[in-house]
Amino acid sequence: QVQLVESGGGLVQAGGSLRLSCAASGRSFAGYFMGWFRQAPGKEREFVGAIRWSSSTTYYADSVKGRFTISKDNAKNTVFLQMSNLKPEDTASYYCAADNGMGTPKHPSTSSGYNYWGQGTQVTVST
């Protein structure tokens, strides 16, 4: 079993930056992808970005491309989401997710492809 713990959320003004962290514990991460999703009140959960663990290839939603960057620290089993030039529409609860590395992986933007989810961290961007 893998536990995911996010941290780094908070309140920031538009144009500001935040860095979220997602630490995986329980066992060494052996999945294909670690992803970030977000959900705003009254809206469906949406894909933000993901990183392929073996190659460090990254994937981003169009809405965050050029503003958000995903990176990882293999030794610490931790993934980071660096968010810059934040906008009020980025306000949401942010969740990290990981798959279990079994079978054929789904596209990293597909939430059903992930087996483990963190509890979420709130990001609020004020005008």
Tab-separated table of C-alpha atoms in Angstrom, residues 7-107:
chain	number	residue	atom	x	y	z
A	7	SER	CA	1.657	19.804	1.377
A	8	GLY	CA	2.390	23.351	0.353
A	9	GLY	CA	-1.038	24.760	-0.336
A	10	GLY	CA	-2.147	28.157	0.861
A	11	LEU	CA	-3.402	31.589	-0.041
A	12	VAL	CA	-1.558	33.594	-2.675
A	13	GLN	CA	-2.276	36.682	-4.732
A	14	ALA	CA	-2.812	36.449	-8.446
A	15	GLY	CA	0.520	36.371	-10.228
A	16	GLY	CA	2.198	34.674	-7.301
A	17	SER	CA	3.739	31.233	-6.928
A	18	LEU	CA	3.366	28.163	-4.784
A	19	ARG	CA	5.084	24.801	-4.699
A	20	LEU	CA	3.149	21.716	-3.756
A	21	SER	CA	4.804	18.514	-2.609
A	22	CYS	CA	3.514	14.968	-2.637
A	23	ALA	CA	5.417	12.417	-0.608
A	24	ALA	CA	4.793	8.730	-1.177
A	25	SER	CA	5.335	6.402	1.748
A	26	GLY	CA	4.575	2.820	2.637
A	27	ARG	CA	6.864	1.297	0.080
A	28	SER	CA	9.121	2.521	-2.669
A	29	PHE	CA	7.114	3.871	-5.516
A	30	ALA	CA	7.021	1.375	-8.364
A	31	GLY	CA	4.252	2.757	-10.523
A	32	TYR	CA	4.228	4.319	-13.944
A	33	PHE	CA	2.987	7.823	-13.193
A	34	MET	CA	2.403	10.285	-10.446
A	35	GLY	CA	-0.202	12.844	-11.310
A	36	TRP	CA	-1.783	16.031	-10.034
A	37	PHE	CA	-5.485	16.746	-10.244
A	38	ARG	CA	-7.586	19.569	-8.880
A	39	GLN	CA	-11.196	20.134	-8.014
A	40	ALA	CA	-12.910	23.447	-7.481
A	41	PRO	CA	-16.239	23.730	-5.634
A	42	GLY	CA	-19.100	22.670	-7.867
A	43	LYS	CA	-16.790	21.439	-10.602
A	44	GLU	CA	-15.502	18.056	-11.644
A	45	ARG	CA	-12.005	16.945	-10.828
A	46	GLU	CA	-9.631	17.837	-13.632
A	47	PHE	CA	-6.174	16.773	-14.695
A	48	VAL	CA	-3.366	19.219	-14.010
A	49	GLY	CA	-0.229	17.318	-14.899
A	50	ALA	CA	1.758	14.138	-14.427
A	51	ILE	CA	5.256	12.747	-14.546
A	52	ARG	CA	6.364	9.357	-15.757
A	53	TRP	CA	8.524	7.940	-13.009
A	54	SER	CA	10.992	6.040	-15.186
A	55	SER	CA	11.710	8.731	-17.770
A	56	SER	CA	10.663	11.957	-16.043
A	57	THR	CA	8.516	12.777	-19.052
A	58	THR	CA	5.939	15.351	-18.044
A	59	TYR	CA	2.396	16.003	-19.223
A	60	TYR	CA	0.307	19.105	-18.630
A	61	ALA	CA	-3.208	20.316	-19.117
A	62	ASP	CA	-3.434	23.165	-21.606
A	63	SER	CA	-4.749	25.456	-18.889
A	64	VAL	CA	-1.502	25.251	-16.901
A	65	LYS	CA	1.081	24.662	-19.609
A	66	GLY	CA	3.879	27.175	-19.360
A	67	ARG	CA	2.921	28.139	-15.797
A	68	PHE	CA	3.184	24.877	-13.863
A	69	THR	CA	6.162	22.525	-13.697
A	70	ILE	CA	6.299	19.013	-12.294
A	71	SER	CA	9.508	17.502	-10.987
A	72	LYS	CA	10.488	14.641	-8.707
A	73	ASP	CA	13.022	13.516	-6.177
A	74	ASN	CA	13.532	9.784	-6.628
A	75	ALA	CA	15.417	9.334	-3.381
A	76	LYS	CA	12.585	10.862	-1.394
A	77	ASN	CA	9.733	9.379	-3.447
A	78	THR	CA	8.405	12.907	-3.748
A	79	VAL	CA	6.819	14.816	-6.598
A	80	PHE	CA	6.603	18.588	-6.778
A	81	LEU	CA	4.189	20.898	-8.540
A	82	GLN	CA	5.695	24.340	-9.009
A	83	MET	CA	2.920	26.792	-9.828
A	84	SER	CA	3.741	30.231	-11.154
A	85	ASN	CA	1.715	33.162	-12.449
A	86	LEU	CA	-1.251	31.832	-10.529
A	87	LYS	CA	-4.725	32.945	-11.517
A	88	PRO	CA	-7.961	33.038	-9.513
A	89	GLU	CA	-9.256	30.183	-11.670
A	90	ASP	CA	-6.463	27.993	-10.276
A	91	THR	CA	-8.251	28.043	-6.921
A	92	ALA	CA	-9.053	24.439	-6.012
A	93	SER	CA	-8.143	21.496	-3.861
A	94	TYR	CA	-5.118	19.832	-5.385
A	95	TYR	CA	-4.643	16.081	-5.187
A	96	CYS	CA	-1.719	13.906	-6.084
A	97	ALA	CA	-2.237	10.387	-7.341
A	98	ALA	CA	-0.161	7.348	-8.170
A	99	ASP	CA	-0.779	4.117	-9.983
A	100	ASN	CA	0.366	0.707	-8.799
A	101	GLY	CA	2.508	-0.156	-11.796
A	102	MET	CA	0.473	-3.193	-12.743
A	103	GLY	CA	-0.892	-3.944	-16.159
A	104	THR	CA	-0.968	-1.542	-19.060
A	105	PRO	CA	-0.928	2.080	-17.913
A	106	LYS	CA	-3.670	4.435	-19.000
A	107	HIS	CA	-2.910	7.887	-20.302
